[in-house]
Amino acid sequence: MTWGLAERPVSHPLPRGETGTGRWRAPVGAVLAVFALLLALPQNLVVVGGAGGVTPARLLALACLLWWLVAVVGGLRRSTGANPVTRALLGFLVLVLTAHALATLDGGGVGADRIVETDRALLALVPAIGVALLASDGVRGRREVRWVLGALVLGTTASAGAAVVLFTVGVDPRPLLEVPGLELAPLWDADLARGGLVRAMGFAHHPIELAALAAMALPLAIHLAGHGRRPWLWWGCAALLALGVLTTISRTGLLGVAVVLVALLPRIGLRRWVSLGFGLVGALVVVVTAWPRLAEVLAATVLGSRTDNSVRGRLEDYTYVAGRLAEHPWWGQGFGTYLAPPQPYLDNQYLLTLVESGPLGLLGLLVLLATPLLLARRVAGGAVGSGDGDATGEATRDRDTGWALAVALLVGVCCLGTFDALAFPQFQGYLFLLIGLVGAVSSPAASARARSPRSTDHPTRKG
């Protein structure tokens, strides 16, 4: 049995799971689906006795990285040049490490007291990139993509459900997840009240993280509802995700939902979009009736932004960043060395990357985000991965997959500007997994398989 990432010969399609040599290949999609479910668990649910807060998701992420590296060394994957997403991932990692090395040599702020923080940040970033690389080069076929998308939606929905339970009845389901071998580490202490209500965070590290994740999962749930089995399940997930966003009382979540709604207009047409709008208004009336105080706080959160201290603090971040950039204009103060406090909180990942890794690191981040976003948009437009004839239905599904990934990434790109998102383990893993999936559906090999008259997935089977 082989578990390499060998490409199937397009001219001689094989049954699902086989390689050109006739040997079975382990389904990378199934492994990544398990990772997505583990990522949905509270990331303070750590392995007992593990140093540095080792979680099951991080252990599996390290295994994914090793899997990809072994495949590279063994020559079991296609060349990096064939996949722009893989190149963008490796380029980002190289730029960040280069900027960090230059900052260290330059004495940009990487003192002995911050080495531990740097190591911790790298131990989170590198495995996340490994997951993305494995997804980009290893996921094969529409079914494996659907496995991962379904796991992402179900895991996030469970977290949103936990938030709703806490918000409505005051019961936190987190302690129920403790099993032999795992324990809940203390979470940071912060005031989560807003307008007299306690903001729910589900299984995330913070309400804003759950809000961002739920908004990113929303287009994935809509896609699965339209092209998968049991549409009622996925529509139910979409409803619970939207409700979860409301319980976080977060502008970030509301922004993400707004992005999804705008992106739906060209996908479903004006008439259906207006009908959907009326349905959402009706649902909102039900929510307002059930929780009138929630409606008041949400309105104050949006309309009172000009006088909100958190908004003013975000605007003041630019002045501080300009000062730090003047001290270290090229490669920043060092990756993972930004500590708040004593440094002020930066509720903007782009600014945080600029301070830590300089323009070099920010450029790498922007390229990393733009590459899969543009490729997913091409898939959604039918430029990649389209088919014809009997494969018309699959081509439509491929385009809708591209739409879902593009919108989810666009929500993520917007959320990066509202908080230091990559410092949150669930968001970091979620974003990189989505980036890797774009590499899987937009690669030249995926396009060739989709145009082949014989598909690796049954054209009438839905998952």
Coordinates of C-alpha atoms in Angstrom, one line a residue:
M1 CA 0.0 0.0 0.0
T2 CA 1.4 3.4 -0.9
W3 CA 0.4 6.7 0.5
G4 CA 2.2 8.9 -1.9
L5 CA 0.8 11.8 -3.9
A6 CA 1.3 10.3 -7.3
E7 CA -0.8 11.8 -10.2
R8 CA -3.2 9.6 -12.1
P9 CA -2.5 9.4 -15.8
V10 CA -5.3 11.5 -17.4
S11 CA -5.3 9.5 -20.7
H12 CA -6.1 6.2 -18.8
P13 CA -8.4 7.1 -15.9
L14 CA -8.4 4.6 -13.1
P15 CA -10.9 3.6 -10.4
R16 CA -11.0 5.9 -7.4
G17 CA -8.0 5.4 -5.1
E18 CA -5.5 3.8 -7.5
T19 CA -2.3 5.2 -9.0
G20 CA -0.9 4.6 -12.4
T21 CA 1.1 1.7 -11.0
G22 CA -2.0 -0.1 -9.8
R23 CA -1.3 0.4 -6.1
W24 CA -3.8 2.0 -3.7
R25 CA -3.2 5.5 -2.5
A26 CA -4.4 6.7 0.9
P27 CA -7.2 9.2 0.7
V28 CA -5.6 12.5 1.7
G29 CA -9.1 14.1 1.8
A30 CA -10.1 11.8 4.6
V31 CA -7.1 12.7 6.7
L32 CA -7.7 16.4 6.1
A33 CA -11.4 16.0 7.0
V34 CA -10.3 14.5 10.4
F35 CA -8.0 17.5 10.8
A36 CA -10.9 19.9 10.2
L37 CA -12.9 18.2 12.8
L38 CA -10.1 18.2 15.3
L39 CA -9.5 21.9 14.5
A40 CA -13.1 22.6 15.6
L41 CA -12.4 21.4 19.1
P42 CA -11.3 24.0 21.6
Q43 CA -7.6 24.6 21.0
N44 CA -7.1 24.8 24.7
L45 CA -8.1 21.1 24.9
V46 CA -4.5 19.9 25.1
V47 CA -2.8 16.5 25.4
V48 CA -2.1 15.7 29.1
G49 CA 1.6 16.1 29.7
G50 CA 2.3 17.7 26.3
A51 CA 4.7 20.6 26.4
G52 CA 3.6 24.0 25.1
G53 CA -0.1 23.1 24.8
V54 CA 0.0 20.3 22.2
T55 CA -3.4 19.7 20.7
P56 CA -4.7 16.8 18.6
A57 CA -5.1 19.1 15.6
R58 CA -1.5 20.3 15.8
L59 CA -0.2 16.8 16.1
L60 CA -2.1 15.8 12.9
A61 CA -0.9 19.0 11.2
L62 CA 2.7 18.0 11.9
A63 CA 2.0 14.5 10.5
C64 CA 0.6 16.2 7.4
L65 CA 3.7 18.2 7.0
L66 CA 5.9 15.1 7.4
W67 CA 3.7 13.3 4.8
W68 CA 4.2 16.1 2.3
L69 CA 8.0 16.2 2.9
V70 CA 8.3 12.5 2.5
A71 CA 6.3 12.7 -0.7
V72 CA 8.7 15.4 -2.0
V73 CA 11.8 13.5 -1.1
G74 CA 10.4 10.3 -2.6
G75 CA 9.4 12.0 -5.8
L76 CA 5.7 11.0 -5.3
R77 CA 4.3 14.4 -6.1
R78 CA 4.1 16.6 -9.2
S79 CA 6.6 19.5 -9.5
T80 CA 6.0 22.6 -7.4
G81 CA 5.9 24.7 -10.6
A82 CA 2.7 23.0 -11.7
N83 CA 0.7 24.5 -8.8
P84 CA 0.7 28.3 -8.1
V85 CA -0.8 27.8 -4.7
T86 CA 2.1 25.5 -3.6
R87 CA 4.6 28.0 -4.8
A88 CA 2.8 30.8 -3.0
L89 CA 2.8 28.8 0.2
L90 CA 6.5 28.0 0.0
G91 CA 7.3 31.6 -1.0
F92 CA 5.4 33.0 2.0
L93 CA 7.3 30.7 4.3
V94 CA 10.6 31.6 2.8
L95 CA 9.9 35.3 3.0
V96 CA 8.8 35.1 6.7
L97 CA 11.8 33.1 7.7
T98 CA 14.1 35.3 5.8
A99 CA 12.7 38.5 7.4
H100 CA 13.0 36.9 10.8
A101 CA 16.6 35.8 10.2
L102 CA 17.5 39.4 9.1
A103 CA 15.7 40.9 12.0
T104 CA 17.6 38.6 14.4
L105 CA 21.0 39.5 12.9
D106 CA 20.1 43.1 13.0
G107 CA 19.0 43.0 16.6
G108 CA 15.5 44.1 15.6
G109 CA 13.9 43.0 18.9
V110 CA 14.5 39.2 19.1
G111 CA 15.9 39.1 22.5
A112 CA 16.3 36.0 24.7
D113 CA 13.0 36.8 26.4
R114 CA 11.2 36.5 23.1
I115 CA 12.8 33.5 21.6
V116 CA 10.2 31.2 23.3
E117 CA 7.4 33.3 21.7
T118 CA 9.0 33.1 18.3
D119 CA 9.4 29.3 18.6
R120 CA 5.8 29.0 19.6
A121 CA 4.6 31.1 16.6
L122 CA 6.7 29.1 14.2
L123 CA 5.5 25.8 15.6
A124 CA 1.9 27.0 14.9
L125 CA 2.6 28.5 11.4
V126 CA 4.8 25.7 9.8
P127 CA 2.4 22.8 10.5
A128 CA -0.5 24.9 9.2
I129 CA 1.4 25.5 6.0
G130 CA 2.1 21.8 5.9
V131 CA -1.6 21.1 6.0
A132 CA -2.1 23.5 3.1
L133 CA 0.7 21.9 1.1
L134 CA -0.7 18.4 1.6
A135 CA -4.2 19.6 0.5
S136 CA -2.9 21.5 -2.5
D137 CA -0.8 18.6 -3.8
G138 CA -2.6 15.6 -2.3
V139 CA -6.4 16.0 -2.5
R140 CA -7.7 14.2 -5.6
G141 CA -11.2 14.2 -6.9
R142 CA -14.4 16.0 -6.1
R143 CA -15.4 13.6 -3.4
E144 CA -12.3 14.2 -1.3
V145 CA -12.9 18.0 -1.6
R146 CA -16.5 17.5 -0.4
W147 CA -15.2 15.5 2.5
V148 CA -13.1 18.3 3.7
L149 CA -15.7 21.0 3.0
G150 CA -18.3 19.0 4.9
A151 CA -16.0 18.5 7.9
L152 CA -15.2 22.2 8.0
V153 CA -18.9 23.1 8.0
L154 CA -19.9 20.5 10.5
G155 CA -17.1 21.4 12.9
T156 CA -17.8 25.1 12.8
T157 CA -21.5 24.5 13.1
A158 CA -20.9 22.5 16.3
S159 CA -18.9 25.4 17.7
A160 CA -21.7 27.8 16.7
G161 CA -24.2 25.5 18.4
A162 CA -22.2 25.6 21.6
A163 CA -22.2 29.4 21.4
V164 CA -26.0 29.4 21.0
V165 CA -26.4 27.1 24.0
L166 CA -24.2 29.2 26.2
F167 CA -26.0 32.4 25.0
T168 CA -29.5 31.1 25.6
V169 CA -29.3 28.8 28.7
G170 CA -25.9 29.8 30.1
V171 CA -24.4 26.3 29.9
D172 CA -20.8 26.0 28.5
P173 CA -20.4 22.6 26.7
R174 CA -16.6 22.8 26.7
P175 CA -16.0 20.7 29.9
L176 CA -18.0 17.9 28.3
L177 CA -15.2 17.5 25.8
E178 CA -12.6 16.4 28.3
V179 CA -11.8 12.8 27.9
P180 CA -8.9 10.6 29.2
G181 CA -5.7 12.0 27.8
L182 CA -7.0 15.5 27.1
E183 CA -7.5 18.4 29.5
L184 CA -8.8 22.0 29.2
A185 CA -5.9 24.4 29.7
P186 CA -6.8 27.7 31.3
L187 CA -7.9 30.2 28.7
W188 CA -7.0 33.9 28.8
D189 CA -9.1 36.0 31.1
A190 CA -11.0 38.9 29.4
D191 CA -14.2 40.9 29.7
L192 CA -16.5 39.5 27.0
A193 CA -19.5 41.6 28.0
R194 CA -21.0 44.0 25.5
G195 CA -24.1 46.0 26.2
G196 CA -24.9 44.0 29.2
L197 CA -24.7 40.7 27.3
V198 CA -21.9 38.1 27.4
R199 CA -20.6 37.4 24.0
A200 CA -20.5 33.7 23.2
M201 CA -17.4 32.1 21.6
G202 CA -18.4 28.4 21.2
F203 CA -15.2 26.3 21.0
A204 CA -13.1 29.2 19.7
H205 CA -10.5 31.3 21.6
H206 CA -12.6 34.5 21.4
P207 CA -16.0 35.6 20.1
I208 CA -14.4 37.4 17.2
E209 CA -12.7 34.2 16.1
L210 CA -15.9 32.2 16.1
A211 CA -17.6 35.1 14.2
A212 CA -15.0 35.0 11.5
L213 CA -15.1 31.2 11.2
A214 CA -18.9 31.0 11.0
A215 CA -18.9 33.6 8.3
M216 CA -16.3 31.8 6.3
A217 CA -18.2 28.5 6.7
L218 CA -21.4 30.0 5.5
P219 CA -20.7 29.9 1.7
L220 CA -19.4 26.4 2.1
A221 CA -22.6 25.3 3.7
I222 CA -24.7 27.0 1.0
H223 CA -22.6 25.2 -1.7
L224 CA -23.1 21.8 0.0
A225 CA -26.8 22.4 0.3
G226 CA -27.1 23.0 -3.4
H227 CA -24.8 20.1 -4.6
G228 CA -24.8 17.5 -1.9
R229 CA -26.9 14.9 -0.3
R230 CA -29.2 15.8 2.5
P231 CA -29.6 19.5 1.6
W232 CA -31.7 20.0 4.8
L233 CA -28.7 19.2 6.9
W234 CA -26.5 21.9 5.2
W235 CA -29.3 24.5 5.2
G236 CA -29.7 23.8 8.9
C237 CA -25.9 24.3 9.3
A238 CA -26.1 27.6 7.4
A239 CA -28.9 28.8 9.7
L240 CA -27.0 27.8 12.9
L241 CA -23.9 29.4 11.6
A242 CA -25.7 32.7 11.0
L243 CA -27.3 32.5 14.5
G244 CA -23.8 31.8 15.9
V245 CA -22.5 35.0 14.4
L246 CA -25.3 37.0 16.1
T247 CA -24.4 35.5 19.5
T248 CA -20.8 36.7 19.2
I249 CA -22.0 40.3 18.9
S250 CA -19.1 41.0 16.6
R251 CA -18.8 43.5 13.8
T252 CA -16.3 41.1 12.1
G253 CA -19.0 38.5 11.9
L254 CA -21.6 40.9 10.5
L255 CA -19.1 42.1 7.9
G256 CA -18.4 38.5 6.9
V257 CA -22.1 37.7 6.5
A258 CA -22.6 40.9 4.5
V259 CA -19.8 39.8 2.1
V260 CA -21.5 36.4 1.6
L261 CA -24.8 38.1 0.9
V262 CA -23.3 40.4 -1.7
A263 CA -21.5 37.5 -3.3
L264 CA -24.7 35.6 -3.6
L265 CA -26.3 38.1 -5.9
P266 CA -24.5 37.2 -9.1
R267 CA -24.7 33.5 -8.2
I268 CA -28.5 33.2 -7.7
G269 CA -29.8 36.2 -9.6
L270 CA -31.7 39.3 -8.5
R271 CA -35.2 37.7 -8.1
R272 CA -34.0 34.8 -5.9
W273 CA -31.7 37.2 -4.0
V274 CA -34.5 39.5 -3.1
S275 CA -36.6 36.5 -2.0
L276 CA -33.7 35.4 0.2
G277 CA -33.6 38.9 1.6
F278 CA -37.2 38.8 2.6
G279 CA -36.6 35.4 4.2
L280 CA -33.7 36.7 6.2
V281 CA -35.7 39.7 7.4
G282 CA -38.4 37.3 8.6
A283 CA -35.8 35.2 10.4
L284 CA -34.4 38.3 11.9
V285 CA -37.8 39.3 13.2
V286 CA -38.0 35.9 14.9
V287 CA -34.6 36.5 16.6
V288 CA -35.5 40.0 17.7
T289 CA -38.8 38.7 19.2
A290 CA -36.9 35.9 21.1
W291 CA -34.0 38.1 22.2
P292 CA -35.0 41.8 22.1
R293 CA -31.9 42.8 24.1
L294 CA -29.7 41.2 21.5
A295 CA -31.2 43.3 18.7
E296 CA -30.6 46.4 20.7
V297 CA -26.9 45.5 21.4
L298 CA -26.3 44.6 17.7
A299 CA -27.8 47.8 16.5
A300 CA -25.6 49.8 19.0
T301 CA -22.5 47.8 18.0
V302 CA -23.0 48.7 14.3
L303 CA -24.4 52.3 14.6
G304 CA -22.2 53.2 17.5
S305 CA -18.9 52.4 15.8
R306 CA -17.8 56.0 15.7
T307 CA -17.8 56.3 19.5
D308 CA -16.7 52.8 20.2
N309 CA -13.3 52.6 22.0
S310 CA -12.3 49.4 20.1
V311 CA -12.8 51.2 16.7
R312 CA -10.8 54.2 17.9
G313 CA -8.1 51.9 19.1
R314 CA -7.8 50.2 15.7
L315 CA -7.4 53.6 14.1
E316 CA -4.7 54.6 16.6
D317 CA -2.8 51.4 15.6
Y318 CA -1.6 53.0 12.4
T319 CA 0.3 55.7 14.2
Y320 CA 2.1 53.1 16.4
V321 CA 2.9 50.9 13.4
A322 CA 4.4 53.9 11.5
G323 CA 6.7 54.5 14.4
R324 CA 7.8 50.9 14.6
L325 CA 8.3 50.7 10.9
A326 CA 10.6 53.8 11.0
E327 CA 12.8 51.9 13.4
H328 CA 12.9 48.6 11.4
P329 CA 11.8 49.6 7.8
W330 CA 12.8 46.5 5.9
W331 CA 12.3 43.3 7.8
G332 CA 10.5 44.3 11.0
Q333 CA 11.2 43.3 14.6
G334 CA 11.1 39.6 14.1
F335 CA 8.4 37.0 13.5
G336 CA 6.4 36.1 16.6
T337 CA 8.1 38.7 18.7
Y338 CA 5.2 41.1 19.1
L339 CA 4.0 40.9 22.7
A340 CA 0.8 42.7 23.8
P341 CA 1.2 43.9 26.5
P342 CA 3.7 45.6 26.8
Q343 CA 3.1 46.6 23.2
P344 CA -0.4 47.7 22.3
Y345 CA -2.8 45.2 20.8
L346 CA -2.9 45.3 17.0
D347 CA -6.4 44.3 15.8
N348 CA -5.2 44.0 12.3
Q349 CA -3.2 41.1 10.9
Y350 CA -1.8 43.1 8.0
L351 CA -0.3 45.7 10.4
L352 CA 1.0 42.9 12.7
T353 CA 2.7 41.2 9.8
L354 CA 4.2 44.6 8.8
V355 CA 5.6 45.2 12.2
E356 CA 7.0 41.7 12.7
S357 CA 8.2 40.8 9.2
G358 CA 8.4 44.2 7.5
P359 CA 7.3 44.9 3.9
L360 CA 8.9 41.6 2.9
G361 CA 6.6 39.5 5.1
L362 CA 3.6 41.7 4.2
L363 CA 4.3 41.2 0.5
G364 CA 4.4 37.4 1.0
L365 CA 1.1 37.5 2.9
L366 CA -0.6 39.5 0.2
V367 CA 0.6 37.2 -2.6
L368 CA -0.4 34.2 -0.5
L369 CA -3.9 35.5 -0.2
A370 CA -4.3 36.9 -3.7
T371 CA -3.1 33.7 -5.5
P372 CA -5.8 31.3 -4.3
L373 CA -8.4 34.0 -4.3
L374 CA -7.8 34.7 -8.1
L375 CA -7.6 31.0 -8.9
A376 CA -10.8 30.2 -7.0
R377 CA -12.5 33.0 -8.9
R378 CA -11.3 31.5 -12.2
V379 CA -12.7 28.1 -11.2
A380 CA -16.0 29.8 -10.3
G381 CA -16.0 31.4 -13.8
G382 CA -15.4 28.1 -15.5
A383 CA -11.9 28.9 -16.7
V384 CA -10.4 26.0 -14.7
G385 CA -11.9 22.6 -14.1
S386 CA -14.8 22.8 -16.5
G387 CA -16.2 20.0 -18.6
D388 CA -18.9 19.4 -21.2
G389 CA -21.2 16.8 -22.5
D390 CA -22.2 14.3 -19.8
A391 CA -20.0 16.2 -17.4
T392 CA -22.1 19.4 -17.5
G393 CA -23.5 18.7 -14.0
E394 CA -20.1 18.1 -12.6
A395 CA -18.8 21.3 -14.3
T396 CA -21.5 23.3 -12.6
R397 CA -20.6 21.7 -9.3
D398 CA -16.9 22.5 -9.9
R399 CA -17.8 26.2 -10.6
D400 CA -19.9 26.4 -7.5
T401 CA -17.1 24.8 -5.5
G402 CA -14.8 27.6 -6.8
W403 CA -17.4 30.2 -5.8
A404 CA -17.7 28.8 -2.3
L405 CA -13.9 28.7 -1.8
A406 CA -13.5 32.2 -3.3
V407 CA -16.2 33.8 -1.0
A408 CA -14.9 32.0 2.1
L409 CA -11.4 33.3 1.3
L410 CA -12.7 36.8 0.6
V411 CA -14.4 36.7 4.0
G412 CA -11.1 35.6 5.5
V413 CA -9.2 38.4 3.7
C414 CA -11.6 41.0 5.2
C415 CA -11.4 39.5 8.7
L416 CA -7.6 39.7 8.6
G417 CA -8.1 43.5 8.6
T418 CA -10.3 43.4 11.8
F419 CA -8.2 41.4 14.2
D420 CA -4.8 39.6 14.5
A421 CA -6.4 36.5 13.0
L422 CA -3.3 34.4 12.5
A423 CA -2.6 34.5 16.2
F424 CA -5.8 32.4 16.7
P425 CA -5.2 28.7 16.1
Q426 CA -8.6 27.8 14.6
F427 CA -8.6 30.7 12.2
Q428 CA -5.0 30.0 11.1
G429 CA -5.7 26.3 10.4
Y430 CA -9.0 27.1 8.7
L431 CA -7.5 29.7 6.4
F432 CA -4.5 27.6 5.3
L433 CA -6.7 24.6 4.7
L434 CA -9.0 26.6 2.4
I435 CA -5.9 27.9 0.6
G436 CA -4.7 24.3 0.1
L437 CA -8.1 23.2 -1.2
V438 CA -8.0 26.0 -3.9
G439 CA -4.7 24.5 -5.0
A440 CA -6.4 21.1 -5.3
V441 CA -9.3 22.3 -7.4
S442 CA -7.4 24.7 -9.6
S443 CA -4.3 22.8 -10.4
P444 CA -3.6 21.9 -14.1
A445 CA -4.1 18.2 -13.1
A446 CA -7.5 18.9 -11.7
S447 CA -8.4 20.8 -14.9
A448 CA -7.3 17.9 -17.1
R449 CA -9.3 15.4 -15.1
A450 CA -12.4 17.5 -15.3
R451 CA -12.1 17.8 -19.1
S452 CA -11.5 14.1 -19.5
P453 CA -14.6 12.3 -20.8
R454 CA -14.2 9.8 -18.0
S455 CA -14.5 11.3 -14.6
T456 CA -13.1 9.8 -11.4
D457 CA -16.4 10.5 -9.7
H458 CA -19.7 9.1 -10.7
P459 CA -21.6 11.9 -12.5
T460 CA -24.9 11.2 -10.7
R461 CA -23.5 10.6 -7.2
K462 CA -23.8 13.4 -4.7
G463 CA -21.9 13.6 -1.4

